[in-house]
Coordinates of C-alpha atoms in Angstrom, one line a residue:
X1 CA 4.4 16.9 9.7
X2 CA 4.7 16.7 13.3
X3 CA 8.0 15.2 13.6
X4 CA 9.3 19.4 14.5
X5 CA 12.5 19.8 16.3
X6 CA 9.8 19.9 20.0
X7 CA 8.8 16.5 19.0
X8 CA 12.6 14.7 18.3
X9 CA 14.3 16.7 21.6
X10 CA 11.7 14.5 23.6
X11 CA 13.1 11.5 21.7
X12 CA 16.2 13.2 22.7
X13 CA 15.1 12.6 26.5
X14 CA 13.7 9.4 26.1
X15 CA 16.3 7.4 24.1
X16 CA 19.0 9.0 27.0
X17 CA 16.8 7.0 29.7
X18 CA 16.7 3.8 27.8
X19 CA 19.7 2.5 25.8
X20 CA 22.2 4.7 26.8
X21 CA 25.4 3.1 27.6
X22 CA 23.8 0.4 26.0
X23 CA 25.5 -2.1 23.6
X24 CA 24.3 -2.9 20.1
X25 CA 23.6 -6.0 19.7
X26 CA 22.0 -7.1 16.3
X27 CA 21.1 -4.5 12.8
X28 CA 18.7 -5.4 10.2
X29 CA 18.3 -2.9 7.5
X30 CA 14.8 -4.8 6.7
X31 CA 13.8 -2.3 3.7
X32 CA 15.9 -0.2 1.4
X33 CA 15.4 3.4 3.5
X34 CA 15.2 2.0 7.3
X35 CA 17.0 -0.1 10.0
X36 CA 17.0 -1.9 13.3
X37 CA 19.3 -2.0 15.8
X38 CA 18.6 -4.4 18.7
X39 CA 20.3 -2.9 21.8
X40 CA 21.5 -4.6 25.0
X41 CA 20.8 -2.1 28.8
X42 CA 20.6 -2.5 31.5
X43 CA 19.1 -5.9 31.4
X44 CA 17.0 -5.4 28.5
X45 CA 16.6 -5.7 24.7
X46 CA 15.8 -2.4 23.5
X47 CA 14.6 -1.9 19.2
X48 CA 16.0 1.0 18.1
X49 CA 14.0 2.1 14.9
X50 CA 15.4 4.7 12.4
X51 CA 13.8 5.2 8.5
X52 CA 14.5 7.9 6.4
X53 CA 11.7 7.1 4.0
X54 CA 10.8 10.4 1.5
X55 CA 6.8 10.4 3.7
X56 CA 8.3 9.1 7.0
X57 CA 11.2 9.7 8.3
X58 CA 11.4 9.1 12.0
X59 CA 13.1 7.5 15.2
X60 CA 11.6 5.4 17.6
X61 CA 12.4 2.5 20.2
X62 CA 10.0 0.7 18.5
X63 CA 8.3 -3.2 19.3
X64 CA 6.7 -3.7 16.2
X65 CA 8.8 -6.8 13.4
X66 CA 9.2 -7.2 10.4
X67 CA 10.7 -9.6 8.4
X68 CA 14.2 -9.7 7.5
X69 CA 15.4 -10.2 3.4
X70 CA 17.5 -13.2 3.0
X71 CA 21.0 -10.9 1.7
X72 CA 21.1 -7.5 4.2
X73 CA 22.2 -4.7 1.9
X74 CA 25.3 -3.2 1.3
X75 CA 24.2 -0.7 4.7
X76 CA 23.3 -3.2 6.4
X77 CA 26.8 -4.8 5.9
X78 CA 28.9 -1.6 6.5
X79 CA 26.5 -1.1 9.6
X80 CA 27.5 -4.8 11.5
X81 CA 31.1 -4.2 10.7
X82 CA 31.5 -0.7 12.8
X83 CA 29.2 -0.9 15.1
X84 CA 28.2 -4.1 16.3
X85 CA 29.3 -4.8 20.1
X86 CA 29.9 -0.7 20.2
X87 CA 28.6 0.5 22.9
X88 CA 26.9 4.0 23.0
X89 CA 27.9 7.4 24.3
X90 CA 26.4 9.7 23.6
X91 CA 23.3 10.5 21.7
X92 CA 22.0 13.8 21.2
X93 CA 20.5 16.8 18.7
X94 CA 21.6 19.3 16.7
X95 CA 20.8 22.6 18.1
X96 CA 16.7 22.7 18.1
X97 CA 17.0 21.2 14.7
X98 CA 15.7 17.5 13.9
X99 CA 19.5 16.4 13.1
X100 CA 20.5 13.4 15.4
X101 CA 23.5 12.0 16.5
X102 CA 23.8 9.1 17.6
X103 CA 28.0 8.3 18.9
X104 CA 29.5 4.6 19.6
X105 CA 32.6 3.1 20.4
X106 CA 33.5 0.2 19.1
X107 CA 37.1 -1.7 17.7
X108 CA 38.7 -1.6 15.1
X109 CA 40.9 -3.8 13.4
X110 CA 43.8 -3.6 15.3
X111 CA 41.9 -4.0 18.2
X112 CA 41.8 -0.3 19.2
X113 CA 38.7 1.7 20.4
X114 CA 37.1 4.1 18.0
X115 CA 34.7 6.8 18.3
X116 CA 31.1 6.2 15.2
X117 CA 29.1 8.9 15.4
X118 CA 25.7 7.4 13.3
X119 CA 23.8 10.9 12.0
X120 CA 20.2 11.1 11.7
X121 CA 18.7 13.4 9.6
X122 CA 15.3 13.9 9.1
X123 CA 13.8 16.3 6.2
X124 CA 11.2 14.6 4.0
X125 CA 12.5 13.3 0.8
X126 CA 16.1 14.2 1.7
X127 CA 16.7 12.4 5.1
X128 CA 18.8 10.3 5.4
X129 CA 21.1 7.8 8.4
X130 CA 24.7 8.9 7.9
X131 CA 27.8 7.3 9.8
X132 CA 31.3 9.1 9.9
X133 CA 34.0 8.7 11.1
X134 CA 34.0 11.0 14.9
X135 CA 37.4 12.2 14.8
X136 CA 37.7 12.9 10.8
X137 CA 34.4 13.9 10.6
X138 CA 33.9 11.8 7.4
X139 CA 31.7 9.6 5.5
X140 CA 31.9 6.2 5.9
X141 CA 28.9 6.1 3.9
X142 CA 25.2 6.0 4.3
X143 CA 22.4 4.9 3.5
X144 CA 21.6 7.1 0.4
X145 CA 24.6 8.3 -1.2
X146 CA 24.3 12.2 -2.2
X147 CA 26.8 13.4 -5.1
X148 CA 27.0 16.5 -7.5
X149 CA 24.2 15.7 -10.3
X150 CA 22.1 15.8 -7.1
X151 CA 23.2 18.4 -5.2
X152 CA 26.0 20.8 -6.1
X153 CA 25.8 22.6 -2.2
X154 CA 26.1 19.6 0.0
X155 CA 27.4 15.6 -1.2
X156 CA 26.8 12.8 1.1
X157 CA 29.8 9.9 -0.9
X158 CA 32.1 7.7 1.3
X159 CA 35.3 9.4 2.1
X160 CA 33.9 13.5 1.6
X161 CA 33.6 15.3 4.6
X162 CA 29.8 15.9 6.2
X163 CA 29.1 18.9 6.1
X164 CA 25.4 20.0 8.5
X165 CA 22.8 21.2 6.5
X166 CA 21.8 24.4 5.9
X167 CA 19.7 26.0 8.4
X168 CA 18.8 29.4 7.0
X169 CA 19.6 31.9 9.9
X170 CA 16.7 30.6 11.9
X171 CA 16.3 31.3 15.5
X172 CA 17.1 28.6 18.2
X173 CA 13.3 29.0 20.2
X174 CA 15.4 28.2 23.6
X175 CA 17.1 31.2 23.2
X176 CA 13.3 33.3 23.4
X177 CA 13.3 37.4 24.1
X178 CA 10.4 39.5 24.3
X179 CA 12.2 42.3 22.0
X180 CA 14.0 40.0 19.2
X181 CA 11.0 38.0 19.2
X182 CA 9.1 41.8 18.1
X183 CA 11.6 43.1 16.4
X184 CA 11.1 39.7 13.6
X185 CA 7.8 40.0 13.8
X186 CA 8.1 44.3 12.7
X187 CA 11.2 43.0 10.0
X188 CA 8.6 40.4 8.3
X189 CA 6.4 40.7 5.5
X190 CA 3.0 41.9 6.5
X191 CA 1.5 39.9 4.5
X192 CA 2.8 36.5 5.5
X193 CA -0.3 34.9 8.2
X194 CA 1.3 34.5 11.3
X195 CA 0.8 31.7 12.0
X196 CA 3.6 30.9 8.9
X197 CA 5.7 33.0 11.3
X198 CA 6.7 30.5 13.4
X199 CA 8.1 28.1 11.6
X200 CA 9.7 30.2 9.2
X201 CA 12.0 32.4 12.0
X202 CA 11.9 29.3 14.3
X203 CA 14.4 26.4 14.3
X204 CA 12.6 23.1 15.0
X205 CA 9.4 24.2 15.0
X206 CA 6.2 23.3 12.1
X207 CA 2.9 23.8 11.0
X208 CA 1.6 21.9 14.4
X209 CA 2.8 24.1 16.7
X210 CA 3.0 27.0 14.7
X211 CA -1.1 27.2 14.5
X212 CA -1.3 26.0 18.4
X213 CA 0.5 28.7 19.9
X214 CA -2.9 31.6 17.4
X215 CA -5.3 29.0 18.8
X216 CA -4.2 29.9 22.2
X217 CA -4.0 33.3 22.0
X218 CA -7.3 33.2 20.3
X219 CA -5.6 34.7 17.5
X220 CA -6.9 33.8 13.4
X221 CA -4.0 31.5 12.4
X222 CA -4.7 32.7 8.5
X223 CA -5.0 36.7 9.1
X224 CA -1.7 38.2 8.4
X225 CA 1.2 39.8 10.8
X226 CA 0.3 43.0 9.6
X227 CA -2.1 43.1 11.4
X228 CA -1.7 42.2 14.8
X229 CA -2.0 45.0 16.9
X230 CA 0.0 45.5 19.7
X231 CA -1.8 43.8 22.2
X232 CA -2.3 40.6 20.8
X233 CA 2.0 40.5 19.7
X234 CA 2.1 40.3 23.6
X235 CA -0.1 37.4 23.6
X236 CA 1.2 35.7 21.3
X237 CA 5.2 36.1 22.5
X238 CA 3.3 34.6 26.1
X239 CA 1.7 31.8 25.1
X240 CA 5.3 31.1 22.8
X241 CA 7.1 31.9 25.8
X242 CA 5.2 29.3 28.2
X243 CA 5.4 26.3 25.2
X244 CA 9.4 27.4 24.8
X245 CA 9.1 26.7 28.7
X246 CA 7.5 22.6 28.6
X247 CA 10.4 22.5 26.4
X248 CA 13.3 23.7 28.1
X249 CA 11.6 21.0 31.4
X250 CA 11.1 18.5 29.3
X251 CA 7.6 18.7 30.4
X252 CA 6.0 16.2 27.3
X253 CA 3.0 15.0 26.5
X254 CA 2.9 12.6 24.0
X255 CA -0.1 12.4 22.1
X256 CA -2.2 10.7 19.2
X257 CA -4.8 12.5 17.6
X258 CA -7.2 10.4 15.5
X259 CA -8.5 10.0 12.5
X260 CA -12.7 9.6 11.8
X261 CA -13.0 9.1 8.9
X262 CA -10.0 6.4 8.2
X263 CA -8.0 3.9 9.7
X264 CA -4.4 5.7 10.5
X265 CA -4.1 8.7 12.5
X266 CA -4.6 12.7 12.1
X267 CA -0.6 13.7 13.3
X268 CA 0.9 13.1 17.0
X269 CA 2.3 15.5 19.0
X270 CA 5.4 15.6 21.9
X271 CA 3.5 18.2 24.1
X272 CA -0.8 18.5 24.4
X273 CA -2.0 19.9 21.8
X274 CA -6.0 21.9 22.8
X275 CA -6.4 22.8 18.9
X276 CA -8.3 19.6 18.9
X277 CA -10.0 19.6 21.6
X278 CA -11.1 16.0 23.1
X279 CA -10.1 13.8 19.7
X280 CA -6.5 12.4 20.8
X281 CA -4.9 9.7 22.7
X282 CA -2.7 10.5 25.7
X283 CA 0.4 8.0 25.8
X284 CA 2.6 7.6 28.8
X285 CA 5.7 7.6 26.0
X286 CA 7.2 9.6 22.8
X287 CA 7.9 6.1 21.4
X288 CA 5.2 4.8 21.3
X289 CA 3.5 7.1 20.0
X290 CA 5.3 7.1 16.6
X291 CA 5.2 3.3 16.8
X292 CA 1.5 3.5 17.0
X293 CA 1.6 6.6 14.6
X294 CA 3.1 4.8 11.9
X295 CA 2.5 0.5 12.2
X296 CA -0.7 2.1 10.7
X297 CA 0.4 5.4 8.6
X298 CA 4.0 3.9 7.0
X299 CA 2.0 1.1 6.8
X300 CA -0.5 1.8 4.8
X301 CA 1.5 4.5 3.2
X302 CA 3.9 1.6 1.8
X303 CA 1.1 -0.8 1.1
X304 CA -0.1 2.6 -1.4
X305 CA 2.6 3.0 -3.1
X306 CA 3.9 -0.4 -3.8
X307 CA -0.5 -1.9 -5.0
X308 CA -0.3 2.0 -7.5
X309 CA 2.6 -0.5 -9.2
X310 CA 0.6 -4.3 -8.7
X311 CA -2.9 -2.5 -9.3
X312 CA -1.6 -1.2 -12.6
X313 CA -0.2 -3.8 -14.4
X314 CA -2.9 -6.3 -13.2
X315 CA -5.4 -3.3 -14.7
X316 CA -3.6 -4.1 -18.2
X317 CA -3.5 -7.7 -18.1
X318 CA -7.7 -7.1 -17.1
X319 CA -7.7 -4.0 -19.9
X320 CA -6.6 -7.0 -22.9
X321 CA -7.8 -9.3 -21.1
X322 CA -11.8 -7.6 -21.8
X323 CA -10.4 -6.5 -25.5
X324 CA -10.3 -10.2 -25.9
X325 CA -13.2 -11.7 -25.0
X326 CA -15.1 -8.5 -26.5
X327 CA -13.5 -9.6 -29.9
X328 CA -13.5 -13.2 -29.6
X329 CA -17.3 -12.7 -29.1
X330 CA -17.6 -11.0 -32.5
X331 CA -16.2 -14.1 -34.5
X332 CA -18.5 -16.2 -31.8
X333 CA -21.1 -14.1 -33.7
X334 CA -19.2 -13.9 -37.6
X335 CA -19.0 -17.6 -37.7
X336 CA -22.8 -18.4 -36.7
X337 CA -23.1 -16.7 -40.3
X338 CA -21.5 -19.4 -42.0
X339 CA -23.6 -21.5 -43.2
X340 CA -24.6 -18.7 -45.7
X341 CA -20.5 -18.9 -47.1
X342 CA -21.7 -23.2 -48.2
X343 CA -24.9 -22.3 -50.0
X344 CA -22.8 -19.1 -51.8
X345 CA -20.1 -21.8 -52.6
X346 CA -22.6 -25.2 -54.0
X347 CA -25.1 -22.4 -55.7
X348 CA -21.4 -21.6 -57.3
X349 CA -20.4 -25.4 -58.2
X350 CA -24.5 -26.4 -59.2
X351 CA -24.1 -23.0 -62.3
X352 CA -20.5 -23.3 -63.5
X353 CA -21.8 -23.4 -66.7
X354 CA -23.3 -20.6 -66.9
X355 CA -21.2 -18.1 -64.5
X356 CA -18.7 -16.1 -67.5
X357 CA -15.1 -15.1 -65.2
X358 CA -14.3 -11.1 -64.4
X359 CA -17.5 -10.7 -63.1
X360 CA -18.6 -9.1 -59.9
X361 CA -21.6 -11.1 -58.5
X362 CA -24.5 -13.5 -60.5
X363 CA -28.2 -14.4 -59.9
X364 CA -28.7 -17.6 -58.6
X365 CA -31.5 -19.8 -57.8
X366 CA -31.1 -20.9 -54.2
X367 CA -32.2 -24.4 -54.5
X368 CA -31.9 -24.9 -50.8
X369 CA -34.9 -22.2 -50.6
X370 CA -38.0 -24.1 -50.5
X371 CA -39.8 -21.7 -53.4
X372 CA -36.6 -21.5 -55.9
X373 CA -35.6 -18.2 -54.3
X374 CA -32.8 -16.1 -56.6
X375 CA -30.0 -14.4 -54.7
X376 CA -27.1 -12.1 -55.1
X377 CA -23.8 -14.5 -54.8
X378 CA -20.7 -12.0 -54.5
X379 CA -18.2 -13.0 -56.8
X380 CA -14.0 -11.6 -57.1
X381 CA -13.5 -10.9 -60.5
X382 CA -10.0 -11.2 -60.2
X383 CA -10.5 -15.8 -60.2
X384 CA -12.5 -18.3 -62.1
X385 CA -15.8 -18.9 -61.1
X386 CA -14.2 -22.3 -59.7
X387 CA -11.5 -20.4 -57.6
X388 CA -14.7 -18.6 -56.3
X389 CA -16.4 -20.9 -55.2
X390 CA -13.6 -22.8 -53.2
X391 CA -12.8 -19.7 -52.1
X392 CA -16.3 -19.7 -50.3
X393 CA -15.5 -23.0 -49.4
X394 CA -12.5 -23.0 -46.8
X395 CA -14.1 -19.3 -45.6
X396 CA -16.9 -21.8 -44.2
X397 CA -14.3 -24.2 -43.0
X398 CA -12.6 -22.0 -41.5
X399 CA -15.3 -20.1 -39.3
X400 CA -17.0 -23.6 -39.1
X401 CA -13.2 -24.7 -36.6
X402 CA -12.9 -21.1 -35.3
X403 CA -17.1 -22.3 -33.7
X404 CA -16.0 -25.1 -32.1
X405 CA -12.4 -22.7 -30.9
X406 CA -14.0 -19.7 -29.8
X407 CA -16.5 -21.6 -28.1
X408 CA -14.2 -23.1 -25.8
X409 CA -11.5 -20.2 -25.7
X410 CA -14.5 -18.0 -24.4
X411 CA -14.7 -19.9 -21.3
X412 CA -11.1 -19.6 -20.7
X413 CA -10.8 -15.8 -21.2
X414 CA -14.5 -15.6 -19.3
X415 CA -12.4 -17.4 -16.7
X416 CA -8.8 -15.0 -16.7
X417 CA -10.8 -12.0 -15.8
X418 CA -12.6 -13.5 -12.9
X419 CA -9.2 -14.2 -11.5
X420 CA -7.4 -10.5 -12.8
X421 CA -10.9 -9.3 -11.1
X422 CA -10.2 -10.8 -7.9
X423 CA -6.3 -10.7 -7.1
X424 CA -7.7 -6.5 -8.7
X425 CA -10.1 -6.9 -5.5
X426 CA -7.4 -8.4 -2.8
X427 CA -4.8 -6.0 -4.1
X428 CA -8.0 -3.4 -2.7
X429 CA -8.1 -5.1 0.6
X430 CA -4.3 -5.3 1.7
X431 CA -3.5 -3.7 4.6
X432 CA 0.6 -5.2 4.8
X433 CA 3.2 -5.3 2.4
X434 CA 3.9 -8.5 3.0
X435 CA -0.2 -9.9 1.9
X436 CA 1.2 -7.8 -1.5
X437 CA 3.9 -9.7 -2.0
X438 CA 2.7 -12.4 -1.6
X439 CA -0.4 -12.0 -5.0
X440 CA 2.8 -11.0 -6.8
X441 CA 4.3 -14.4 -6.5
X442 CA 1.4 -15.9 -7.6
X443 CA 1.0 -13.9 -10.7
X444 CA 4.5 -15.3 -11.5
X445 CA 3.2 -18.6 -11.3
X446 CA 0.9 -18.3 -13.4
X447 CA 2.0 -16.2 -15.7
X448 CA 1.1 -13.2 -14.8
X449 CA 3.9 -11.0 -14.1
X450 CA 8.2 -11.9 -14.9
X451 CA 10.4 -13.0 -12.3
X452 CA 10.7 -16.0 -9.8
X453 CA 9.4 -16.9 -6.9
X454 CA 12.7 -17.1 -3.9
X455 CA 12.0 -20.5 -2.1
X456 CA 10.5 -20.9 1.1
X457 CA 12.7 -20.6 4.4
X458 CA 10.8 -22.3 7.7
X459 CA 11.9 -18.4 8.8
X460 CA 8.8 -16.2 6.3
X461 CA 6.8 -15.2 7.3
X462 CA 3.3 -16.0 6.0
X463 CA 0.3 -13.7 6.1
X464 CA -3.0 -15.1 8.0
X465 CA -6.4 -14.7 7.3
X466 CA -8.9 -12.3 8.9
X467 CA -9.8 -14.5 12.0
X468 CA -13.8 -13.0 13.6
X469 CA -15.4 -13.9 16.3
X470 CA -19.5 -13.8 15.7
X471 CA -22.2 -12.5 18.6
X472 CA -23.0 -16.1 19.0
X473 CA -19.3 -17.1 19.6
X474 CA -18.5 -18.0 15.8
X475 CA -15.2 -18.4 15.0
X476 CA -15.6 -16.7 10.9
X477 CA -12.4 -17.1 9.1
X478 CA -11.5 -14.0 5.5
X479 CA -9.0 -15.4 2.8
X480 CA -7.1 -11.8 2.3
X481 CA -5.9 -13.7 -1.0
X482 CA -6.2 -15.9 -3.8
X483 CA -3.4 -18.3 -2.2
X484 CA -5.7 -17.4 1.5
X485 CA -8.1 -18.3 -0.4
X486 CA -8.0 -21.5 -1.6
X487 CA -5.7 -23.2 1.7
X488 CA -9.3 -21.7 3.7
X489 CA -11.5 -23.7 1.1
X490 CA -9.2 -26.4 -0.1
X491 CA -6.9 -27.2 4.0
X492 CA -8.4 -25.4 6.2
X493 CA -12.6 -26.2 6.0
X494 CA -13.8 -29.5 7.3
X495 CA -17.0 -30.7 5.5
X496 CA -19.6 -29.0 7.1
X497 CA -18.5 -25.7 7.9
X498 CA -20.0 -22.7 6.6
X499 CA -18.7 -21.7 3.7
X500 CA -19.8 -17.9 2.1
X501 CA -19.1 -15.9 -1.7
X502 CA -20.9 -13.0 -2.6
X503 CA -22.7 -13.8 -5.7
X504 CA -21.5 -13.5 -9.2
X505 CA -18.3 -11.6 -8.9
X506 CA -14.9 -10.7 -6.8
X507 CA -15.0 -11.3 -3.8
X508 CA -13.1 -13.3 -0.5
X509 CA -13.9 -16.7 0.7
X510 CA -15.7 -17.3 4.2
X511 CA -15.5 -20.1 6.6
X512 CA -17.8 -20.1 9.4
X513 CA -16.5 -22.6 11.5
X514 CA -19.7 -24.9 13.3
X515 CA -17.6 -26.9 15.3
X516 CA -20.9 -29.1 15.5
X517 CA -23.1 -26.7 16.2
X518 CA -26.0 -25.6 14.0
X519 CA -25.1 -22.1 12.7
X520 CA -27.9 -18.8 13.9
X521 CA -29.4 -15.9 11.9
X522 CA -27.6 -13.5 13.5
X523 CA -23.8 -15.5 12.5
X524 CA -25.1 -16.2 8.8
X525 CA -25.6 -12.7 8.4
X526 CA -22.6 -11.8 10.4
X527 CA -20.5 -13.9 7.7
X528 CA -22.0 -12.7 4.7
X529 CA -20.8 -8.8 5.7
X530 CA -18.0 -10.1 6.2
X531 CA -17.6 -12.0 2.4
X532 CA -20.0 -8.8 1.2
X533 CA -17.6 -6.6 2.5
X534 CA -14.7 -8.1 1.5
X535 CA -15.8 -8.4 -2.2
X536 CA -16.7 -5.3 -5.2
X537 CA -19.6 -5.1 -3.9
X538 CA -17.9 -3.1 -0.2
X539 CA -19.3 0.3 -1.5
X540 CA -23.0 -1.3 -2.6
X541 CA -26.4 -2.4 -1.2
X542 CA -28.5 -5.6 -0.4
X543 CA -26.0 -7.4 -1.8
X544 CA -26.2 -11.6 -3.2
X545 CA -24.4 -13.5 -1.0
X546 CA -25.0 -17.4 -1.4
X547 CA -23.9 -19.5 0.9
X548 CA -23.5 -23.8 1.5
X549 CA -21.5 -26.6 3.5
X550 CA -18.0 -26.3 2.1
X551 CA -18.8 -30.2 1.1
X552 CA -20.4 -28.7 -1.9
X553 CA -17.1 -26.2 -2.9
X554 CA -15.5 -28.4 -6.0
X555 CA -12.0 -26.5 -7.0
X556 CA -12.1 -28.1 -10.8
X557 CA -8.4 -29.0 -12.6
X558 CA -6.1 -26.7 -13.9
X559 CA -8.6 -23.9 -12.2
X560 CA -6.2 -21.0 -11.2
X561 CA -5.9 -19.8 -7.5
X562 CA -9.0 -19.0 -5.7
X563 CA -11.7 -20.3 -8.6
X564 CA -13.9 -22.8 -7.0
X565 CA -17.0 -23.7 -7.9
X566 CA -20.3 -24.8 -6.1
X567 CA -23.8 -26.4 -5.8
X568 CA -26.7 -26.8 -3.5
X569 CA -26.0 -23.5 -2.0
X570 CA -28.7 -20.1 -0.9
X571 CA -28.2 -17.3 -1.1
X572 CA -28.9 -14.3 1.8
X573 CA -29.3 -10.8 0.7
X574 CA -27.1 -8.0 2.7
X575 CA -25.4 -4.9 2.8
X576 CA -22.4 -4.4 3.8
X577 CA -21.2 -2.2 7.3
X578 CA -17.8 -1.2 8.5
X579 CA -19.8 -0.2 11.3
X580 CA -20.8 -3.6 12.4
X581 CA -18.0 -5.0 11.6
X582 CA -15.8 -3.3 14.3
X583 CA -18.3 -4.3 16.3
X584 CA -17.1 -8.2 16.1
X585 CA -14.1 -9.3 17.9
X586 CA -11.1 -9.9 16.0
X587 CA -8.0 -11.8 16.4
X588 CA -5.3 -10.3 16.4
X589 CA -2.6 -10.1 14.0
X590 CA -5.2 -11.9 11.7

C-alpha cells in the first residue's frame, strides 16, 4: 500500500503544524471502523478522519462530510466521554512505523486533569483505533476488540495492558549506515528480488518506495540480490541515502498518481516519485492528497462491497422471476390445447353404453369433425367411463381458468422482471453508499427485502440526480435510481421538458429542461448518449433511445417505482461514449 511509514511521518508533521494544542470539539463515527474528530485550533475548525478500514486504513485532515447515524455507536460514545473538550498535547509516530500516538489532556469525573492516548495502528486488516490510559497503559476500549480466539500473542481488550505490535527486528531507515547496509545484503537470501530487500529489512518502507530506489538506481527491481555487483550496491546505497535525507529533513512533496484506466487513482506518496513519469499531480499537503485519493478509492471500495451484497439479493429474485415466467408461458401454451379434453369428455359421455370399465383407451367417432374421423381417447383403467369423462371435464375447466389467470399473471411477472433489471442497472451505476441505501429502502418498501424503513429526519442526506450542461447550455438531469427517476419525471420536470429513455431495456430517466427554448440537435444527441450510457446498453453500439415531451409520460396505477408508459415518441440512435460525457460540464455534488 502507498501509506507506509514515510507517508505517516509526513502526516505527523502536518498534524503537528495544524492541530497540536487544539481542543477536541465533537466526535462522530459514521462508519463501523471510522471516526471523525472536530478540532478547534488557532481560530480554525478542522476535521481529523481516522479509519481502521481493512482495505483503506488511514489518518488525515479532511474537508469531506458524511452523514452521521441517528444514534452514535458505543465506541463513539466512549470517545466523547473521555476526549470531548480535551487539549491535544502531543502527536508522534512510533519509530518509523505506521503507528500514531495522539495524547489528549481532559478532565475526569472529579474535574482533575488526566491524560489519555489515542493510538492509531495502520496495519491492513489488523488496523485499529485504541484508547488507553497514558499512565497505566491499560486499554480503555478499541474500535475493534481482539480476543484470545483471534490472537494468542496480542489481545486488545478493555483492562488489558497495551503492547506495541511486533516489528520483526526491522531497522529504522533514519539510522541508515553504509557498513550495516552492505552486511544486510550479504546476509540476505540471494534469490530475493532487490526491491523486496528494502521493505523486509527497514521499518516504514513499502513496496512503492522500494521500487523507486531501484528505478532511480537504474537497476531492474526483480533482479536477485546475489546478482548485484559491488558498484551497483554503492549506487543503490547512494540513492537510498538521498531519499532518507529528504525524510530526515521533512522535505516532502505529496503527489497523486493518476490511473488512466479507471475512475480512481493508482497510488499516492509523500515524496516525488519518478517511476510513473509525468502521470502525477502535485498537491500542497499530504492531507489533500489522501482526501482526494480516498474520496474516490475508499468510496468506490465501500460502494463495491455493499453493491455486491445488494446485487446478489436482487439477482436471486430476478432469476426466480425469470424461471416463474418461463413456467407460466409453458402453462399458457399447455392451456391452449384444453379443447381436446372437452372433446374427449363429450365423446365418452355420448358413448357410455359402448365403453367397458378397465380399458386403457377407446376408439370413437369424433362428431365435432366434418368427416367424423375416429380418434383414440386415452382412459384410466381404474375408473368407470363416466368418471373418466368427469375427469376430462375438470381438466378442461381447470386449464380454461388457468388460461385466464395466466393472461393476467404473465404481464405482472414481466413487469417484475423489468423492475428488477432496472434495479440492477441502478446498482451498477451507483457511486455513493447513500445511493445504495436508497435502493435498499426502495426494495424493502416494494417487499423484495426484509427490514424496516427508518423514519426520515430533516438532517438526513438525500442523493441527487446527475446534472450536466449540454454544449448548447441546456440543463440535463439523469436519475440514479428508481426513486430519483420518479421524482425527476413526475415532480421536477415540466410538461414541455424533454424526456428520454433507452428503448425496451432498463435505464435511467433523462430530463432536458427546455425553459421555453427549442432543444438543439446537439443537445438531443448528448442527452440520448447519457440515456444510453446510464442503461443496460452502456457497452453497446447504435442504441435506440426514445424521446418525447414529459406530458406524454404517465405512471400507471399501482406501478412499481420508476415504471412509466409513454406515447407520441420519436427515436434516435446513438453509441454511448464516455469521452463525450466527460466533455460535458457537470454540476458538482450531483
